[in-house]
Short mmCIF file of C-alpha atoms in Angstrom, two decimals:
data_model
loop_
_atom_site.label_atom_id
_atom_site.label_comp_id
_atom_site.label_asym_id
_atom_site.label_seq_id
_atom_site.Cartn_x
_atom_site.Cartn_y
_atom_site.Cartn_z
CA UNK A 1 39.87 -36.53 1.00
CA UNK A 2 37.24 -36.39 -1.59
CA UNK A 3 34.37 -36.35 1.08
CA UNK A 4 36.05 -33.56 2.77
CA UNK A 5 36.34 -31.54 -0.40
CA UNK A 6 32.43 -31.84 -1.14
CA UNK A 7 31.80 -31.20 2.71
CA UNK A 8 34.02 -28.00 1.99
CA UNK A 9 31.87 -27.09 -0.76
CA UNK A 10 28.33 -27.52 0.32
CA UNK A 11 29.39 -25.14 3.19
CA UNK A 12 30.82 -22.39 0.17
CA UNK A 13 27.91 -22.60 -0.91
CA UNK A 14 26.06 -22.11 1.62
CA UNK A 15 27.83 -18.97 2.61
CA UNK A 16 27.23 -17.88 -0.46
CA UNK A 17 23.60 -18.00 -0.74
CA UNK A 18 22.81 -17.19 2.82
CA UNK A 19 21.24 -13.57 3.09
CA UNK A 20 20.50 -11.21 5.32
CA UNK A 21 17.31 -8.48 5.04
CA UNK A 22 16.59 -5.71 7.37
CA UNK A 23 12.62 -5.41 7.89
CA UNK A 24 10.81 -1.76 9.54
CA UNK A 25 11.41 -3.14 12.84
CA UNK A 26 15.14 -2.89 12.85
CA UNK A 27 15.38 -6.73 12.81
CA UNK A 28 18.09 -8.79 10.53
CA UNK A 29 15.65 -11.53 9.26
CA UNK A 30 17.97 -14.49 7.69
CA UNK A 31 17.25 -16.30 5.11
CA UNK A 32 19.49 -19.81 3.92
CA UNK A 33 17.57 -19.22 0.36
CA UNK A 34 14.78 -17.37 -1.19
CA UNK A 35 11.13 -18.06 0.62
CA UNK A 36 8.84 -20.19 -1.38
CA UNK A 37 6.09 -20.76 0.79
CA UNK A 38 4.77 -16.83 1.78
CA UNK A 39 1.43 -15.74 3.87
CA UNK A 40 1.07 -12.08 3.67
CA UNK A 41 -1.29 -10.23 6.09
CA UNK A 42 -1.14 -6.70 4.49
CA UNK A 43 -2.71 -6.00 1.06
CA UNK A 44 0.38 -3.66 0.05
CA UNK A 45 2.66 -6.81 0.38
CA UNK A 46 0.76 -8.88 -1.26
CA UNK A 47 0.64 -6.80 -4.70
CA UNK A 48 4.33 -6.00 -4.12
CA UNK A 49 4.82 -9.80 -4.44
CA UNK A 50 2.97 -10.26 -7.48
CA UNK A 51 4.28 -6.80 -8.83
CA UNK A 52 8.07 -8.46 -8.74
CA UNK A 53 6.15 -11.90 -10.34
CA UNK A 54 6.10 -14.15 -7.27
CA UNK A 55 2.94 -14.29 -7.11
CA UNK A 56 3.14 -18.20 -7.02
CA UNK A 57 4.81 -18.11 -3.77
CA UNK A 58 1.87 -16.85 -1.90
CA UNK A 59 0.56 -19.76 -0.17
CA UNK A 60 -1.96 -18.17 2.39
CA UNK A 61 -3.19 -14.18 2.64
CA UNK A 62 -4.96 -11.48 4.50
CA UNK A 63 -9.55 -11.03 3.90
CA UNK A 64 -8.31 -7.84 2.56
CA UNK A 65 -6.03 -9.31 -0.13
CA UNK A 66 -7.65 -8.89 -3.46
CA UNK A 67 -5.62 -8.12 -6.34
CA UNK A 68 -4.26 -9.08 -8.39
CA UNK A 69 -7.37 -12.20 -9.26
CA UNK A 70 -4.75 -14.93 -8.02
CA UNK A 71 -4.64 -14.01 -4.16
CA UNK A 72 -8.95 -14.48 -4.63
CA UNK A 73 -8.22 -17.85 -4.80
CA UNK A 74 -5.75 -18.48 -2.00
CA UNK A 75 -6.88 -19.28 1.76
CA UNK A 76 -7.23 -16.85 3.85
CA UNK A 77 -6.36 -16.21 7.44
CA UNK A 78 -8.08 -13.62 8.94
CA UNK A 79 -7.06 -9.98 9.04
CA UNK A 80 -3.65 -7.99 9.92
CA UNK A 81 -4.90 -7.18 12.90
CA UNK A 82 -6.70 -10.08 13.94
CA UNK A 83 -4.91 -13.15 11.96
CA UNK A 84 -6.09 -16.85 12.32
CA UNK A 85 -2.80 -18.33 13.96
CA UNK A 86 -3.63 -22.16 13.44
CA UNK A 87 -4.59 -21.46 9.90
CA UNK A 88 -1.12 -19.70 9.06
CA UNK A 89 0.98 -22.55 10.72
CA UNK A 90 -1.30 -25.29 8.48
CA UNK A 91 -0.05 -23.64 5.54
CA UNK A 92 3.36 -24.18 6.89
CA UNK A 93 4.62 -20.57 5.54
CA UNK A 94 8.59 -20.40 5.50
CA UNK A 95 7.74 -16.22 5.41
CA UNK A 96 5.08 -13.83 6.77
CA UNK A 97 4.73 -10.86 5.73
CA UNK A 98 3.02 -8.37 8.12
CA UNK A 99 2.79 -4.67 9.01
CA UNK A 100 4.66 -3.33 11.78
CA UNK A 101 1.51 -2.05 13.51
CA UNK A 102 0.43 -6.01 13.65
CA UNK A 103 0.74 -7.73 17.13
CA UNK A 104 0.96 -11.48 16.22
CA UNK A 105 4.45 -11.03 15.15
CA UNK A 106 5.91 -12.53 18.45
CA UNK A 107 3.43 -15.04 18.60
CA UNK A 108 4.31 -16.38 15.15
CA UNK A 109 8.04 -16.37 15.80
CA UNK A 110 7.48 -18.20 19.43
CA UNK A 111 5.73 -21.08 16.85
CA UNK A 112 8.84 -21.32 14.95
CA UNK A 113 7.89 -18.99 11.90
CA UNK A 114 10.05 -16.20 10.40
CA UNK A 115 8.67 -13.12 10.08
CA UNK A 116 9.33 -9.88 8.29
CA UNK A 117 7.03 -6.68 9.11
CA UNK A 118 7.50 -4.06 6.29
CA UNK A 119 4.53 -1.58 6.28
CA UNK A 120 5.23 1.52 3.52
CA UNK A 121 3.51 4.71 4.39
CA UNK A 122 4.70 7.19 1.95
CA UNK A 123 6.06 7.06 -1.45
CA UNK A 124 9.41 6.96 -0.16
CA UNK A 125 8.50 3.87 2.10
CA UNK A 126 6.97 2.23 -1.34
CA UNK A 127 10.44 2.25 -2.94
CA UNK A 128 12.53 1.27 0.05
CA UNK A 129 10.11 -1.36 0.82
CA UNK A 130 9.93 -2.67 -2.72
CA UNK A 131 13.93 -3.15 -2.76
CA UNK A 132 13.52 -5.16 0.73
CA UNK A 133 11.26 -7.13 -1.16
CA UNK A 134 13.32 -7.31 -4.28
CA UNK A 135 16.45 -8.72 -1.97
CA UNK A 136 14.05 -11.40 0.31
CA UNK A 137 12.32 -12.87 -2.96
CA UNK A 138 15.89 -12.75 -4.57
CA UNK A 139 14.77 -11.18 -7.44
CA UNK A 140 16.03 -7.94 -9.55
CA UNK A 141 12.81 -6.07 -10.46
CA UNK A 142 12.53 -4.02 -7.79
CA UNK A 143 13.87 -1.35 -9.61
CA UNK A 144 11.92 -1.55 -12.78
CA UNK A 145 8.63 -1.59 -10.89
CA UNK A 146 9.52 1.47 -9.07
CA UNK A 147 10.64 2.88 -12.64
CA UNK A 148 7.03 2.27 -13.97
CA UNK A 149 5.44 3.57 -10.78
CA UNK A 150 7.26 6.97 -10.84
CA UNK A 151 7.04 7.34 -15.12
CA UNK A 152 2.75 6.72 -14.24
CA UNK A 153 2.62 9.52 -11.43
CA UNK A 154 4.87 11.47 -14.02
CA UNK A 155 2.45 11.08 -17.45
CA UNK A 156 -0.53 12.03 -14.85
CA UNK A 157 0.76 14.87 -14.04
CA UNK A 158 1.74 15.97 -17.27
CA UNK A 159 -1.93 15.32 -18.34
CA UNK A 160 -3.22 18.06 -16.43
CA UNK A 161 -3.56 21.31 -17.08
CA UNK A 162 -1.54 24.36 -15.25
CA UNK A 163 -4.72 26.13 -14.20
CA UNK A 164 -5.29 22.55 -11.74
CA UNK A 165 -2.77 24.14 -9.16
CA UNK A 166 -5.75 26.58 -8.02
CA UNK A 167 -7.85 23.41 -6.97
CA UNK A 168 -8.26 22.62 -3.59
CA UNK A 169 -9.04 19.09 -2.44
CA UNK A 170 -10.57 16.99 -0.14
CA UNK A 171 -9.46 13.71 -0.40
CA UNK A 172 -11.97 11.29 2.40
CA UNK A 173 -10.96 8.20 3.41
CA UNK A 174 -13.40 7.15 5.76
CA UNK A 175 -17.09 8.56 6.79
CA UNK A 176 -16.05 8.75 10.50
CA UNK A 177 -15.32 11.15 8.56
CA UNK A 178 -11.08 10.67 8.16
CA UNK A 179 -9.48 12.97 5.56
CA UNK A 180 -5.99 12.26 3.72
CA UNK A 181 -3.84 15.05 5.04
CA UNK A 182 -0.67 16.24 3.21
CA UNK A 183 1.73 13.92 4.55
CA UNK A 184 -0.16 10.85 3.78
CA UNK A 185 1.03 9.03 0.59
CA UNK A 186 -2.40 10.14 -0.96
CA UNK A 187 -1.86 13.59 0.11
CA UNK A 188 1.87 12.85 -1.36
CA UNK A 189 0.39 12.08 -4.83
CA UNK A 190 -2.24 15.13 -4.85
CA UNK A 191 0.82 17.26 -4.32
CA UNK A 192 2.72 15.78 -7.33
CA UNK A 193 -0.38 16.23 -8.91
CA UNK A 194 -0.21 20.03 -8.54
CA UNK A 195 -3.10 20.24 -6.48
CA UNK A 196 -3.66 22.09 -2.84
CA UNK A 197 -5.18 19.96 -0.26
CA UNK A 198 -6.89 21.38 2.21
CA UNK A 199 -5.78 18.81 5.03
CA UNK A 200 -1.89 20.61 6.06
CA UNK A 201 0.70 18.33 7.08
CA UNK A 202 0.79 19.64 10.83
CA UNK A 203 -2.69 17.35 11.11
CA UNK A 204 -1.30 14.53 10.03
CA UNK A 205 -1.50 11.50 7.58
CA UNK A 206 -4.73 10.40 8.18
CA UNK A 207 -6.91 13.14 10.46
CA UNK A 208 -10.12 12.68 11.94
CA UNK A 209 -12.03 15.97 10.86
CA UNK A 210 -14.34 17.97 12.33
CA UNK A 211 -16.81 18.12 9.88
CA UNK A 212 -17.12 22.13 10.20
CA UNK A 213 -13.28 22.11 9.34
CA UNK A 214 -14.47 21.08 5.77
CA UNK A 215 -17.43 23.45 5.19
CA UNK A 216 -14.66 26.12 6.39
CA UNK A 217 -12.08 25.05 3.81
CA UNK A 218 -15.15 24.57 1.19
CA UNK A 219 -12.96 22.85 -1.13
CA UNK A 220 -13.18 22.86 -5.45
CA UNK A 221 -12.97 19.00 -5.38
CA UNK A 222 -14.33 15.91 -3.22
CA UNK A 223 -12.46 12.59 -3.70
CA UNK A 224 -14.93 10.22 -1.94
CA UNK A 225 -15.48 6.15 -1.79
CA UNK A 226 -19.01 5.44 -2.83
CA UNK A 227 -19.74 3.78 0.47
CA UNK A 228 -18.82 6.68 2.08
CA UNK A 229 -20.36 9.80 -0.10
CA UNK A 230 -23.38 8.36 1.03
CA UNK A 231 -25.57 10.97 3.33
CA UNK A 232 -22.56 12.98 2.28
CA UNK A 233 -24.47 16.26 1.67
CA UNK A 234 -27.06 15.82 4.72
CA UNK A 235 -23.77 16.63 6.74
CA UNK A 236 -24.79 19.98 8.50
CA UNK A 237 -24.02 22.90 6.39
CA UNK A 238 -22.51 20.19 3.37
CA UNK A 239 -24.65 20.92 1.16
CA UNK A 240 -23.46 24.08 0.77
CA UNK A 241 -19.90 23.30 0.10
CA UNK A 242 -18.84 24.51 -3.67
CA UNK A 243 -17.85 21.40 -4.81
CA UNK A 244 -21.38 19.92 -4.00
CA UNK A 245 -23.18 22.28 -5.26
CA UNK A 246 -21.01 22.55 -8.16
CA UNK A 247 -21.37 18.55 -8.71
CA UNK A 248 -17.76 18.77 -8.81
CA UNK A 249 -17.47 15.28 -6.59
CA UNK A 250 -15.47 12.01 -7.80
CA UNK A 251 -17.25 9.06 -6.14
CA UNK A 252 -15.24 5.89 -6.39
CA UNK A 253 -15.78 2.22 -6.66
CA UNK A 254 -14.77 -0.04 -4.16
CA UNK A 255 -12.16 -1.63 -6.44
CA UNK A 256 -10.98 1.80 -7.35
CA UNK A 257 -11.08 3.14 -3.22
CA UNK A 258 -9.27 -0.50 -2.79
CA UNK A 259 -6.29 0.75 -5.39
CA UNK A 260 -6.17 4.06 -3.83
CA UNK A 261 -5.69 3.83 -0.71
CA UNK A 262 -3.52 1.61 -0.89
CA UNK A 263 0.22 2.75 -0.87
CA UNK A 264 1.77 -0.21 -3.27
CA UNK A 265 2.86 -1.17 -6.69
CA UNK A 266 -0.68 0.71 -8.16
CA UNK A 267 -0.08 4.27 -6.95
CA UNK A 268 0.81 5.21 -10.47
CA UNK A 269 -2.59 4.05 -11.48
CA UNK A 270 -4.09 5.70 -8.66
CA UNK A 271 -2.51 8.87 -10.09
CA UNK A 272 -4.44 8.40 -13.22
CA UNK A 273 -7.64 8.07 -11.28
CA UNK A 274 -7.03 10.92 -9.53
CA UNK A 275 -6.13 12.96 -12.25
CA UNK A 276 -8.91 11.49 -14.69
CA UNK A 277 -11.21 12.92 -11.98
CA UNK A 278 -9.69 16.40 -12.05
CA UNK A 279 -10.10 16.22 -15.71
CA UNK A 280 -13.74 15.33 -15.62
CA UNK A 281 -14.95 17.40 -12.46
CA UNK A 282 -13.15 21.28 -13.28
CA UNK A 283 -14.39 23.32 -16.02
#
């Protein structure tokens, strides 16, 4: 009788700490108690993780994983895209974390591994994403990170001035060259910033531009990756364009281009950046 009482207990609880998480896919991803043993293959993950102070659980990441300094020192397994399979099942992960565009996910799960693929794209994404995180790592901060996130985009705003909503900007992601458009979370964040970007939403998140749609627009501001403003203003008819000649151009680091295009737990601080460079760059 007493062994069937303690069988009948271990099963309550159980029941009770089994959990279920929808991921971007659609998928109920189970979990019998809280992953301790995580590879994430998406840099936005990754900070989430640490964000919600899990960072410990992160056993394996993505080459493009680099912040906060503890994921630097944690193998890692080749890219979203393109992840080392052997080296993920060596680390013997009871999560990955992956992006929805990723293609291994199949692959993984045919080896036995659980996977969730959460991939935010807009600020909206960040929060819903965050409290799918929050209820995997069984933890209650989701909220309070997304608190701090919002109150940072807020006190940027608020530290601009109201003649900033006559700037227009042209936010470059990539030299190809690919331009954040309205709809991108960057483009979402310029918005709340007060400022006009001259990408519209009908191009999409992340366009690739003509280059004579820019000297057209001729925007106030450039926002522009070091790596990339290189050659910048040898683009035909560039070095025309009034923010160039006005040396009204915000060149970034790549530590600062890593934080900002990133849509993640640092988009308030991206915010700041942003509107630290307004500050700086308009008369």
């Amino acid at each position: 009788m007493k062994q069937a009482l303690v069988l009948v207990w271990l099963v309550f609880l159980h029941t009770v700490h089994a959990y279920q998480v929808s991921d971007d896919r659609g998928v109920q991803v189970s979990f019998a108690q809280p992953p301790q043993r995580i590879v994430s293959l998406l840099p936005s993950l990754t900070e989430m993780v640490c964000a919600l102070g899990q960072c410990d659980r992160l056993v394996g990441v993505d080459r493009y994983s680099n912040h906060p300094d503890h994921v630097k020192q944690l193998p890692l397994v080749g890219g979203g895209l393109d992840p080392n399979i052997e080296a993920i099942v060596a680390l013997k992960p009871d999560l990955v974390l992956m992006a929805t565009s990723a293609q291994a996910g199949a692959r993984l799960q045919a080896l036995g591994l659980k996977v969730m693929s959460l991939e935010p794209k807009t600020h909206a994404d960040v929060k819903r994403v965050l409290e799918s995180m929050g209820q995997v790592l069984a933890v209650g901060d989701a909220k309070r990170v997304w608190q701090g996130i919002e109150a940072g985009m807020q006190a940027a705003t608020l530290s601009l001035p109201a003649q900033v909503k006559t700037t227009r900007v042209y936010f470059e992601v990539n030299r190809a060259p690919y331009a954040a458009g309205e709809v991108s979370f960057i483009g979402e964040t310029l918005t709340r910033l007060g400022v006009k970007n001259i990408v519209p939403s009908n191009m999409g998140p992340f366009p690739l531009i003509n280059p004579e749609f820019v000297v057209r627009a001729n925007p106030d501001v450039i926002m522009v990756g070091n790596v990339n403003f290189a050659g910048m203003a040898g683009r035909p008819g560039w070095a025309s364009l009034r923010a160039i000649v006005n040396q009204q151009v915000c060149v970034f680091t790549p530590t600062q281009s890593d934080m900002l295009v990133r849509p993640g737990p640092r988009m308030a601080d991206g915010a700041r950046l942003m509107a630290q460079c307004l500050l700086k760059v308009l008369p």
